[in-house]
PDB file of C-alpha atoms (C1' of nucleotides) in Angstrom:
ATOM      1  CA  MET A   1      87.317 108.502  95.340  1.00  0.00           C
ATOM      2  CA  PRO A   2      90.127 107.732  92.784  1.00  0.00           C
ATOM      3  CA  GLU A   3      88.843 106.799  89.544  1.00  0.00           C
ATOM      4  CA  GLY A   4      89.796 108.520  86.421  1.00  0.00           C
ATOM      5  CA  HIS A   5      87.999 111.529  87.185  1.00  0.00           C
ATOM      6  CA  THR A   6      89.412 111.947  90.599  1.00  0.00           C
ATOM      7  CA  ILE A   7      92.952 112.214  88.993  1.00  0.00           C
ATOM      8  CA  HIS A   8      92.229 114.551  86.059  1.00  0.00           C
ATOM      9  CA  ARG A   9      90.329 116.837  88.549  1.00  0.00           C
ATOM     10  CA  ALA A  10      93.367 116.965  90.703  1.00  0.00           C
ATOM     11  CA  ALA A  11      95.412 117.813  87.697  1.00  0.00           C
ATOM     12  CA  ARG A  12      93.267 120.816  86.893  1.00  0.00           C
ATOM     13  CA  ASP A  13      93.188 121.943  90.350  1.00  0.00           C
ATOM     14  CA  HIS A  14      96.810 121.659  91.282  1.00  0.00           C
ATOM     15  CA  GLU A  15      97.770 123.176  87.910  1.00  0.00           C
ATOM     16  CA  ALA A  16      95.408 126.263  89.082  1.00  0.00           C
ATOM     17  CA  ALA A  17      96.902 126.240  92.315  1.00  0.00           C
ATOM     18  CA  PHE A  18     100.419 126.179  91.622  1.00  0.00           C
ATOM     19  CA  ALA A  19     100.441 127.611  88.171  1.00  0.00           C
ATOM     20  CA  GLY A  20     104.146 128.729  87.227  1.00  0.00           C
ATOM     21  CA  GLN A  21     104.831 129.103  91.070  1.00  0.00           C
ATOM     22  CA  VAL A  22     107.633 127.878  93.305  1.00  0.00           C
ATOM     23  CA  VAL A  23     106.647 125.152  95.158  1.00  0.00           C
ATOM     24  CA  ARG A  24     108.455 123.391  98.158  1.00  0.00           C
ATOM     25  CA  VAL A  25     108.147 119.690  97.802  1.00  0.00           C
ATOM     26  CA  SER A  26     108.449 117.617 101.079  1.00  0.00           C
ATOM     27  CA  SER A  27     107.597 114.177 102.500  1.00  0.00           C
ATOM     28  CA  PRO A  28     106.852 114.510 106.302  1.00  0.00           C
ATOM     29  CA  GLN A  29     106.539 110.702 106.403  1.00  0.00           C
ATOM     30  CA  GLY A  30     110.004 110.315 104.769  1.00  0.00           C
ATOM     31  CA  ARG A  31     109.076 107.543 102.512  1.00  0.00           C
ATOM     32  CA  PHE A  32     109.544 109.720  99.456  1.00  0.00           C
ATOM     33  CA  ASP A  33     112.821 111.262  98.331  1.00  0.00           C
ATOM     34  CA  PRO A  34     112.061 115.028  96.908  1.00  0.00           C
ATOM     35  CA  GLY A  35     115.499 115.272  95.908  1.00  0.00           C
ATOM     36  CA  VAL A  36     116.364 118.778  94.582  1.00  0.00           C
ATOM     37  CA  LEU A  37     112.850 119.792  94.840  1.00  0.00           C
ATOM     38  CA  ALA A  38     113.049 120.104  98.405  1.00  0.00           C
ATOM     39  CA  ASP A  39     114.602 123.635  97.937  1.00  0.00           C
ATOM     40  CA  GLY A  40     111.595 124.678  95.866  1.00  0.00           C
ATOM     41  CA  ALA A  41     110.943 123.971  92.226  1.00  0.00           C
ATOM     42  CA  ARG A  42     108.834 125.741  89.599  1.00  0.00           C
ATOM     43  CA  LEU A  43     105.718 123.708  88.867  1.00  0.00           C
ATOM     44  CA  ARG A  44     105.465 123.456  84.708  1.00  0.00           C
ATOM     45  CA  GLY A  45     102.233 121.388  84.738  1.00  0.00           C
ATOM     46  CA  VAL A  46     100.185 118.455  86.001  1.00  0.00           C
ATOM     47  CA  GLU A  47      99.164 115.792  83.591  1.00  0.00           C
ATOM     48  CA  ALA A  48      96.697 113.296  84.204  1.00  0.00           C
ATOM     49  CA  TYR A  49      96.635 110.010  81.951  1.00  0.00           C
ATOM     50  CA  GLY A  50      94.027 107.195  83.412  1.00  0.00           C
ATOM     51  CA  LYS A  51      94.582 106.796  87.148  1.00  0.00           C
ATOM     52  CA  HIS A  52      98.114 108.113  86.854  1.00  0.00           C
ATOM     53  CA  LEU A  53      99.320 112.010  87.514  1.00  0.00           C
ATOM     54  CA  PHE A  54     102.575 113.534  86.487  1.00  0.00           C
ATOM     55  CA  TYR A  55     103.974 116.593  88.153  1.00  0.00           C
ATOM     56  CA  ALA A  56     106.683 118.395  86.021  1.00  0.00           C
ATOM     57  CA  PHE A  57     108.994 120.539  87.684  1.00  0.00           C
ATOM     58  CA  VAL A  58     111.935 122.776  86.687  1.00  0.00           C
ATOM     59  CA  ALA A  59     114.730 123.041  89.421  1.00  0.00           C
ATOM     60  CA  GLN A  60     118.435 123.940  88.800  1.00  0.00           C
ATOM     61  CA  ARG A  61     117.429 124.469  85.224  1.00  0.00           C
ATOM     62  CA  ARG A  62     116.292 120.884  84.666  1.00  0.00           C
ATOM     63  CA  ARG A  63     113.139 119.082  84.242  1.00  0.00           C
ATOM     64  CA  HIS A  64     111.932 116.557  87.038  1.00  0.00           C
ATOM     65  CA  GLU A  65     108.761 114.664  87.285  1.00  0.00           C
ATOM     66  CA  VAL A  66     107.139 113.071  90.057  1.00  0.00           C
ATOM     67  CA  HIS A  67     104.555 110.305  89.396  1.00  0.00           C
ATOM     68  CA  VAL A  68     101.638 109.881  91.762  1.00  0.00           C
ATOM     69  CA  HIS A  69      99.127 106.868  91.774  1.00  0.00           C
ATOM     70  CA  LEU A  70      96.400 106.882  94.364  1.00  0.00           C
ATOM     71  CA  GLY A  71      95.662 103.240  94.493  1.00  0.00           C
ATOM     72  CA  LEU A  72      92.792 102.486  96.456  1.00  0.00           C
ATOM     73  CA  PHE A  73      93.404 104.618  99.774  1.00  0.00           C
ATOM     74  CA  GLY A  74      95.375 107.532  98.073  1.00  0.00           C
ATOM     75  CA  LYS A  75      93.836 111.069  99.130  1.00  0.00           C
ATOM     76  CA  PHE A  76      94.580 114.818  98.498  1.00  0.00           C
ATOM     77  CA  ARG A  77      93.843 117.138 101.137  1.00  0.00           C
ATOM     78  CA  ARG A  78      93.948 121.188 100.324  1.00  0.00           C
ATOM     79  CA  ARG A  79      94.448 123.864 102.777  1.00  0.00           C
ATOM     80  CA  ALA A  80      95.489 127.527 102.523  1.00  0.00           C
ATOM     81  CA  SER A  81      99.250 128.265 103.279  1.00  0.00           C
ATOM     82  CA  PRO A  82     100.668 128.688 105.588  1.00  0.00           C
ATOM     83  CA  ALA A  83      99.241 125.196 106.759  1.00  0.00           C
ATOM     84  CA  PRO A  84      99.185 123.420 110.028  1.00  0.00           C
ATOM     85  CA  PRO A  85     101.745 120.628 110.504  1.00  0.00           C
ATOM     86  CA  PRO A  86     101.121 117.626 108.394  1.00  0.00           C
ATOM     87  CA  ARG A  87      99.719 114.455 110.084  1.00  0.00           C
ATOM     88  CA  ASP A  88     102.724 111.708 109.779  1.00  0.00           C
ATOM     89  CA  THR A  89     101.172 110.004 107.172  1.00  0.00           C
ATOM     90  CA  VAL A  90     101.599 112.439 104.510  1.00  0.00           C
ATOM     91  CA  ARG A  91     103.800 111.298 102.030  1.00  0.00           C
ATOM     92  CA  MET A  92     104.281 114.370 100.050  1.00  0.00           C
ATOM     93  CA  ARG A  93     103.461 118.118 100.694  1.00  0.00           C
ATOM     94  CA  LEU A  94     103.474 120.806  98.031  1.00  0.00           C
ATOM     95  CA  GLU A  95     103.854 123.881  99.549  1.00  0.00           C
ATOM     96  CA  GLY A  96     102.817 127.105  97.278  1.00  0.00           C
ATOM     97  CA  THR A  97     102.409 130.859  98.605  1.00  0.00           C
ATOM     98  CA  ARG A  98      98.484 130.479  98.643  1.00  0.00           C
ATOM     99  CA  VAL A  99      97.573 126.727  98.730  1.00  0.00           C
ATOM    100  CA  THR A 100      99.304 123.772 100.401  1.00  0.00           C
ATOM    101  CA  ILE A 101      98.343 120.241  99.213  1.00  0.00           C
ATOM    102  CA  ASP A 102      98.678 117.081 101.228  1.00  0.00           C
ATOM    103  CA  LEU A 103      99.031 113.278  99.658  1.00  0.00           C
ATOM    104  CA  ALA A 104      98.415 110.311 102.080  1.00  0.00           C
ATOM    105  CA  GLY A 105      98.313 106.940 101.293  1.00  0.00           C
ATOM    106  CA  PRO A 106      99.084 106.723  97.683  1.00  0.00           C
ATOM    107  CA  THR A 107     100.329 103.592  95.960  1.00  0.00           C
ATOM    108  CA  ALA A 108     103.015 105.354  94.148  1.00  0.00           C
ATOM    109  CA  CYS A 109     104.849 108.728  94.418  1.00  0.00           C
ATOM    110  CA  GLN A 110     108.303 108.902  93.361  1.00  0.00           C
ATOM    111  CA  ARG A 111     110.342 110.690  91.001  1.00  0.00           C
ATOM    112  CA  VAL A 112     110.669 109.231  87.454  1.00  0.00           C
ATOM    113  CA  THR A 113     112.945 109.785  84.522  1.00  0.00           C
ATOM    114  CA  PRO A 114     111.280 110.138  81.127  1.00  0.00           C
ATOM    115  CA  LYS A 115     112.142 106.637  80.066  1.00  0.00           C
ATOM    116  CA  GLU A 116     110.136 105.562  83.118  1.00  0.00           C
ATOM    117  CA  LYS A 117     107.271 107.658  82.630  1.00  0.00           C
ATOM    118  CA  ALA A 118     107.169 106.295  78.986  1.00  0.00           C
ATOM    119  CA  ALA A 119     107.045 102.891  80.245  1.00  0.00           C
ATOM    120  CA  ILE A 120     104.058 103.643  82.420  1.00  0.00           C
ATOM    121  CA  LEU A 121     102.170 105.250  79.582  1.00  0.00           C
ATOM    122  CA  ALA A 122     102.959 102.229  77.334  1.00  0.00           C
ATOM    123  CA  ARG A 123     100.861  99.977  79.601  1.00  0.00           C
ATOM    124  CA  LEU A 124      97.924 102.180  79.355  1.00  0.00           C
ATOM    125  CA  GLY A 125      95.064 102.073  77.015  1.00  0.00           C
ATOM    126  CA  PRO A 126      93.133 105.236  75.578  1.00  0.00           C
ATOM    127  CA  ASP A 127      91.961 107.515  78.485  1.00  0.00           C
ATOM    128  CA  PRO A 128      88.346 108.894  77.671  1.00  0.00           C
ATOM    129  CA  LEU A 129      88.978 111.933  79.141  1.00  0.00           C
ATOM    130  CA  ARG A 130      92.063 113.063  77.107  1.00  0.00           C
ATOM    131  CA  ALA A 131      91.605 114.840  73.879  1.00  0.00           C
ATOM    132  CA  ASP A 132      94.400 112.674  72.336  1.00  0.00           C
ATOM    133  CA  ALA A 133      92.372 109.230  73.060  1.00  0.00           C
ATOM    134  CA  ASP A 134      92.020 106.710  70.204  1.00  0.00           C
ATOM    135  CA  PRO A 135      88.878 105.014  70.657  1.00  0.00           C
ATOM    136  CA  GLU A 136      89.833 102.612  67.975  1.00  0.00           C
ATOM    137  CA  ARG A 137      92.497 101.120  70.084  1.00  0.00           C
ATOM    138  CA  PHE A 138      89.773 100.116  72.647  1.00  0.00           C
ATOM    139  CA  PHE A 139      87.422  98.697  70.063  1.00  0.00           C
ATOM    140  CA  ALA A 140      90.040  96.489  68.819  1.00  0.00           C
ATOM    141  CA  ARG A 141      90.926  95.256  72.239  1.00  0.00           C
ATOM    142  CA  LEU A 142      87.566  94.232  72.973  1.00  0.00           C
ATOM    143  CA  ALA A 143      86.927  92.722  69.820  1.00  0.00           C
ATOM    144  CA  ARG A 144      89.593  90.305  70.495  1.00  0.00           C
ATOM    145  CA  SER A 145      89.227  89.575  73.985  1.00  0.00           C
ATOM    146  CA  LYS A 146      87.671  86.566  75.591  1.00  0.00           C
ATOM    147  CA  ALA A 147      87.690  87.842  78.987  1.00  0.00           C
ATOM    148  CA  PRO A 148      84.400  88.952  80.672  1.00  0.00           C
ATOM    149  CA  ILE A 149      83.388  92.489  79.626  1.00  0.00           C
ATOM    150  CA  GLY A 150      83.512  93.218  83.451  1.00  0.00           C
ATOM    151  CA  VAL A 151      87.227  92.357  83.684  1.00  0.00           C
ATOM    152  CA  ALA A 152      88.050  93.936  80.274  1.00  0.00           C
ATOM    153  CA  LEU A 153      86.691  97.226  81.363  1.00  0.00           C
ATOM    154  CA  MET A 154      88.902  97.444  84.709  1.00  0.00           C
ATOM    155  CA  ASP A 155      92.041  96.568  82.495  1.00  0.00           C
ATOM    156  CA  GLN A 156      94.010  99.879  82.244  1.00  0.00           C
ATOM    157  CA  SER A 157      95.550  98.611  79.209  1.00  0.00           C
ATOM    158  CA  VAL A 158      92.301  98.139  77.442  1.00  0.00           C
ATOM    159  CA  VAL A 159      90.931 101.572  78.658  1.00  0.00           C
ATOM    160  CA  ALA A 160      92.646 103.876  81.146  1.00  0.00           C
ATOM    161  CA  GLY A 161      90.714 105.502  84.156  1.00  0.00           C
ATOM    162  CA  ILE A 162      87.802 102.914  84.690  1.00  0.00           C
ATOM    163  CA  GLY A 163      87.083 101.640  88.057  1.00  0.00           C
ATOM    164  CA  ASN A 164      84.734  99.448  90.016  1.00  0.00           C
ATOM    165  CA  VAL A 165      81.929 102.267  90.499  1.00  0.00           C
ATOM    166  CA  TYR A 166      82.216 103.256  86.726  1.00  0.00           C
ATOM    167  CA  ARG A 167      82.182  99.563  85.559  1.00  0.00           C
ATOM    168  CA  ALA A 168      79.147  98.598  87.180  1.00  0.00           C
ATOM    169  CA  GLU A 169      77.313 101.752  85.992  1.00  0.00           C
ATOM    170  CA  LEU A 170      78.539 101.488  82.430  1.00  0.00           C
ATOM    171  CA  LEU A 171      77.562  97.990  82.239  1.00  0.00           C
ATOM    172  CA  HIS A 172      73.909  98.683  84.082  1.00  0.00           C
ATOM    173  CA  MET A 173      73.277 101.825  81.524  1.00  0.00           C
ATOM    174  CA  LEU A 174      74.022  99.476  78.436  1.00  0.00           C
ATOM    175  CA  ARG A 175      72.269  96.555  80.122  1.00  0.00           C
ATOM    176  CA  LEU A 176      75.316  94.217  79.543  1.00  0.00           C
ATOM    177  CA  ASN A 177      76.101  91.375  82.009  1.00  0.00           C
ATOM    178  CA  PRO A 178      79.223  91.426  83.328  1.00  0.00           C
ATOM    179  CA  ALA A 179      80.288  87.877  82.365  1.00  0.00           C
ATOM    180  CA  LEU A 180      79.507  88.409  78.600  1.00  0.00           C
ATOM    181  CA  PRO A 181      82.889  87.843  76.741  1.00  0.00           C
ATOM    182  CA  ALA A 182      84.235  91.305  75.545  1.00  0.00           C
ATOM    183  CA  CYS A 183      84.152  89.835  71.897  1.00  0.00           C
ATOM    184  CA  ASP A 184      80.603  89.145  72.052  1.00  0.00           C
ATOM    185  CA  VAL A 185      79.824  93.013  72.831  1.00  0.00           C
ATOM    186  CA  PRO A 186      78.043  94.337  69.550  1.00  0.00           C
ATOM    187  CA  ALA A 187      80.349  96.791  67.662  1.00  0.00           C
ATOM    188  CA  GLU A 188      77.544  99.592  68.133  1.00  0.00           C
ATOM    189  CA  THR A 189      77.563  98.580  71.803  1.00  0.00           C
ATOM    190  CA  ARG A 190      81.267  99.156  71.889  1.00  0.00           C
ATOM    191  CA  ARG A 191      80.783 102.636  70.511  1.00  0.00           C
ATOM    192  CA  ALA A 192      77.905 103.441  72.958  1.00  0.00           C
ATOM    193  CA  LEU A 193      80.582 102.041  75.668  1.00  0.00           C
ATOM    194  CA  TRP A 194      83.084 104.621  74.602  1.00  0.00           C
ATOM    195  CA  SER A 195      80.627 107.467  74.289  1.00  0.00           C
ATOM    196  CA  LEU A 196      78.956 106.911  77.683  1.00  0.00           C
ATOM    197  CA  MET A 197      82.593 106.640  79.393  1.00  0.00           C
ATOM    198  CA  VAL A 198      83.399 110.200  78.077  1.00  0.00           C
ATOM    199  CA  GLY A 199      80.280 111.677  79.175  1.00  0.00           C
ATOM    200  CA  LEU A 200      80.169 110.014  82.702  1.00  0.00           C
ATOM    201  CA  LEU A 201      83.927 110.823  83.100  1.00  0.00           C
ATOM    202  CA  ARG A 202      83.406 114.368  82.023  1.00  0.00           C
ATOM    203  CA  ARG A 203      80.437 114.683  84.460  1.00  0.00           C
ATOM    204  CA  GLY A 204      82.675 113.175  87.407  1.00  0.00           C
ATOM    205  CA  VAL A 205      85.619 115.880  86.746  1.00  0.00           C
ATOM    206  CA  GLU A 206      82.855 118.571  87.057  1.00  0.00           C
ATOM    207  CA  GLU A 207      81.039 117.207  90.177  1.00  0.00           C
ATOM    208  CA  LYS A 208      83.895 115.591  91.794  1.00  0.00           C
ATOM    209  CA  ARG A 209      82.219 112.729  92.320  1.00  0.00           C
ATOM    210  CA  ILE A 210      80.511 109.785  90.285  1.00  0.00           C
ATOM    211  CA  VAL A 211      77.050 110.314  89.127  1.00  0.00           C
ATOM    212  CA  THR A 212      75.419 108.433  86.444  1.00  0.00           C
ATOM    213  CA  THR A 213      71.893 108.814  87.529  1.00  0.00           C
ATOM    214  CA  ARG A 214      69.954 111.823  85.916  1.00  0.00           C
ATOM    215  CA  GLY A 215      69.150 113.242  89.456  1.00  0.00           C
ATOM    216  CA  LEU A 216      69.307 116.875  89.934  1.00  0.00           C
ATOM    217  CA  SER A 217      72.258 118.291  91.256  1.00  0.00           C
ATOM    218  CA  PRO A 218      70.695 119.202  94.940  1.00  0.00           C
ATOM    219  CA  ALA A 219      71.612 122.901  96.180  1.00  0.00           C
ATOM    220  CA  SER A 220      71.246 121.843  99.739  1.00  0.00           C
ATOM    221  CA  PRO A 221      72.997 118.939 101.709  1.00  0.00           C
ATOM    222  CA  ARG A 222      69.494 117.668 103.153  1.00  0.00           C
ATOM    223  CA  LEU A 223      68.468 117.676  99.634  1.00  0.00           C
ATOM    224  CA  ALA A 224      71.666 115.736  98.766  1.00  0.00           C
ATOM    225  CA  THR A 225      70.881 112.958 101.363  1.00  0.00           C
ATOM    226  CA  ALA A 226      67.474 112.773  99.784  1.00  0.00           C
ATOM    227  CA  CYS A 227      68.697 112.130  96.245  1.00  0.00           C
ATOM    228  CA  ALA A 228      71.871 110.233  97.594  1.00  0.00           C
ATOM    229  CA  THR A 229      71.229 107.406  94.630  1.00  0.00           C
ATOM    230  CA  SER A 230      73.810 108.837  92.457  1.00  0.00           C
ATOM    231  CA  THR A 231      74.254 105.328  90.926  1.00  0.00           C
ATOM    232  CA  HIS A 232      71.891 102.737  89.655  1.00  0.00           C
ATOM    233  CA  VAL A 233      73.399  99.668  90.895  1.00  0.00           C
ATOM    234  CA  TYR A 234      77.050 100.165  92.714  1.00  0.00           C
ATOM    235  CA  GLY A 235      76.821 100.420  96.220  1.00  0.00           C
ATOM    236  CA  GLN A 236      72.830 100.101  95.853  1.00  0.00           C
ATOM    237  CA  ARG A 237      70.822  97.366  97.567  1.00  0.00           C
ATOM    238  CA  ALA A 238      68.058  97.810  94.978  1.00  0.00           C
ATOM    239  CA  CYS A 239      68.501  98.732  91.318  1.00  0.00           C
ATOM    240  CA  ALA A 240      67.453 102.079  90.714  1.00  0.00           C
ATOM    241  CA  SER A 241      65.813 100.978  87.121  1.00  0.00           C
ATOM    242  CA  CYS A 242      63.495  98.268  88.233  1.00  0.00           C
ATOM    243  CA  GLY A 243      63.792  97.577  91.976  1.00  0.00           C
ATOM    244  CA  ALA A 244      65.243  94.284  92.006  1.00  0.00           C
ATOM    245  CA  SER A 245      67.895  93.229  94.285  1.00  0.00           C
ATOM    246  CA  VAL A 246      71.421  94.063  93.310  1.00  0.00           C
ATOM    247  CA  VAL A 247      73.828  91.049  92.789  1.00  0.00           C
ATOM    248  CA  ARG A 248      77.333  91.113  94.225  1.00  0.00           C
ATOM    249  CA  TYR A 249      79.840  88.729  93.429  1.00  0.00           C
ATOM    250  CA  ALA A 250      83.746  88.553  93.229  1.00  0.00           C
ATOM    251  CA  LEU A 251      85.227  88.745  89.959  1.00  0.00           C
ATOM    252  CA  ARG A 252      88.943  88.892  89.629  1.00  0.00           C
ATOM    253  CA  ALA A 253      89.108  89.588  93.226  1.00  0.00           C
ATOM    254  CA  ARG A 254      86.951  92.835  93.091  1.00  0.00           C
ATOM    255  CA  THR A 255      83.186  93.061  93.637  1.00  0.00           C
ATOM    256  CA  VAL A 256      80.910  93.239  90.723  1.00  0.00           C
ATOM    257  CA  HIS A 257      77.438  95.114  91.182  1.00  0.00           C
ATOM    258  CA  TYR A 258      74.668  94.224  88.665  1.00  0.00           C
ATOM    259  CA  CYS A 259      71.140  93.818  88.149  1.00  0.00           C
ATOM    260  CA  ARG A 260      69.996  90.330  87.031  1.00  0.00           C
ATOM    261  CA  THR A 261      66.879  91.522  85.601  1.00  0.00           C
ATOM    262  CA  CYS A 262      68.261  94.611  83.651  1.00  0.00           C
ATOM    263  CA  GLN A 263      71.335  92.754  82.425  1.00  0.00           C
ATOM    264  CA  PRO A 264      70.457  89.061  81.591  1.00  0.00           C
ATOM    265  CA  LEU A 265      73.412  87.135  80.218  1.00  0.00           C
ATOM    266  CA  THR A 266      71.449  86.035  77.366  1.00  0.00           C
ATOM    267  CA  GLY A 267      70.183  89.511  76.338  1.00  0.00           C
ATOM    268  CA  ALA A 268      73.180  90.874  74.890  1.00  0.00           C
TER     269      ALA A 268
ATOM    270  C1'  DG B   1      90.066 100.126 120.959  1.00  0.00           C
ATOM    271  C1'  DC B   2      89.016  96.360 117.170  1.00  0.00           C
ATOM    272  C1'  DG B   3      87.574  94.503 112.959  1.00  0.00           C
ATOM    273  C1'  DG B   4      85.655  95.423 108.731  1.00  0.00           C
ATOM    274  C1'  DT B   5      85.395  97.935 104.669  1.00  0.00           C
ATOM    275  C1'  DA B   6      86.760 100.759 100.370  1.00  0.00           C
ATOM    276  C1'  DT B   7      86.596 103.673  93.961  1.00  0.00           C
ATOM    277  C1'  DG B   8      93.744  99.740  93.152  1.00  0.00           C
ATOM    278  C1'  DC B   9      97.244  97.145  91.465  1.00  0.00           C
ATOM    279  C1'  DC B  10     101.525  94.385  92.026  1.00  0.00           C
ATOM    280  C1'  DT B  11     103.583  89.848  92.824  1.00  0.00           C
ATOM    281  C1'  DA B  12     104.434  85.146  93.723  1.00  0.00           C
ATOM    282  C1'  DA B  13     103.032  80.740  93.218  1.00  0.00           C
TER     283       DA B  13
ATOM    284  C1'  DT C   1      93.924  82.984  93.100  1.00  0.00           C
ATOM    285  C1'  DA C   2      96.066  84.661  97.420  1.00  0.00           C
ATOM    286  C1'  DG C   3      98.508  88.095  99.858  1.00  0.00           C
ATOM    287  C1'  DG C   4     100.492  92.133 100.523  1.00  0.00           C
ATOM    288  C1'  DC C   5     100.576  97.023 100.384  1.00  0.00           C
ATOM    289  C1'  DC C   6      98.589 101.596 101.854  1.00  0.00           C
ATOM    290  C1'  DT C   7      95.029 104.969 105.033  1.00  0.00           C
ATOM    291  C1'  DA C   8      90.665 106.698 106.940  1.00  0.00           C
ATOM    292  C1'  DC C   9      86.211 105.959 108.675  1.00  0.00           C
ATOM    293  C1'  DC C  10      82.495 103.714 110.602  1.00  0.00           C
ATOM    294  C1'  DG C  11      79.522 100.657 113.414  1.00  0.00           C
ATOM    295  C1'  DC C  12      80.051  97.853 117.282  1.00  0.00           C
ATOM    296  C1'  DG C  13      81.125  96.740 122.225  1.00  0.00           C
TER     297       DG C  13
END
DNA sequence: GCGGTATGCCTAA
DNA sequence: TAGGCCTACCGCG
């Protein structure tokens, strides 16, 4: 479930799993070249920025970075070491003494130079999960964008880490119609959007899933099914607030989910 | 077994 | 705007 929360959680978990250890890096699938990392490299840290991950290794006294982007399909699987043989779709295997992480289906998995990493970061807007995020950049971009707010929120150069689920939920919670031009979102609402992004993404990191409704975090799987409405409109047939049918339509090739009653176009 | 679907994003036209 | 890429899972026959 790769939106920003998944990436930040992976950074935290992988850093904890491999902190300071020597990790063996391989590509069972063969589509990633680990280079010098194949013989073992010490993991110095894992950094998350929006939906991008950067693994910093030291091998042969030099620093090496691996860039990972999960895209739509990418997934990490964690197992205890020694792990069973990988599936043949595993693009990258990170093998530590206690933990082995398999990565399958990513859009990107490659070693990058500092210059290449900087170029990736330069394309990204502020990330609400990062302490160094500057929300003013987000506010400024919205203020001068004529694009629909539903498009602006998915634009990683406007804000980094928001995907289709968070977009739908943010807009619903602030009663914004996805088609409203971003520049018409009032300044107060821009600020509210930022605070909400910070709160929801942080919750997503802790719970390892996207939960935007107040629902309790149920202890038993049976209860979990009963309280399955972890969203207001995304993936729902009926709006969790008012019960009206949730509308779906394609906006720039991505399906937007919203409630006509709670999010009228004129009501902003 | 097949087809549809998914929380993403890039490129060609 | 359409198509391509990447993988896993689910419902259907």
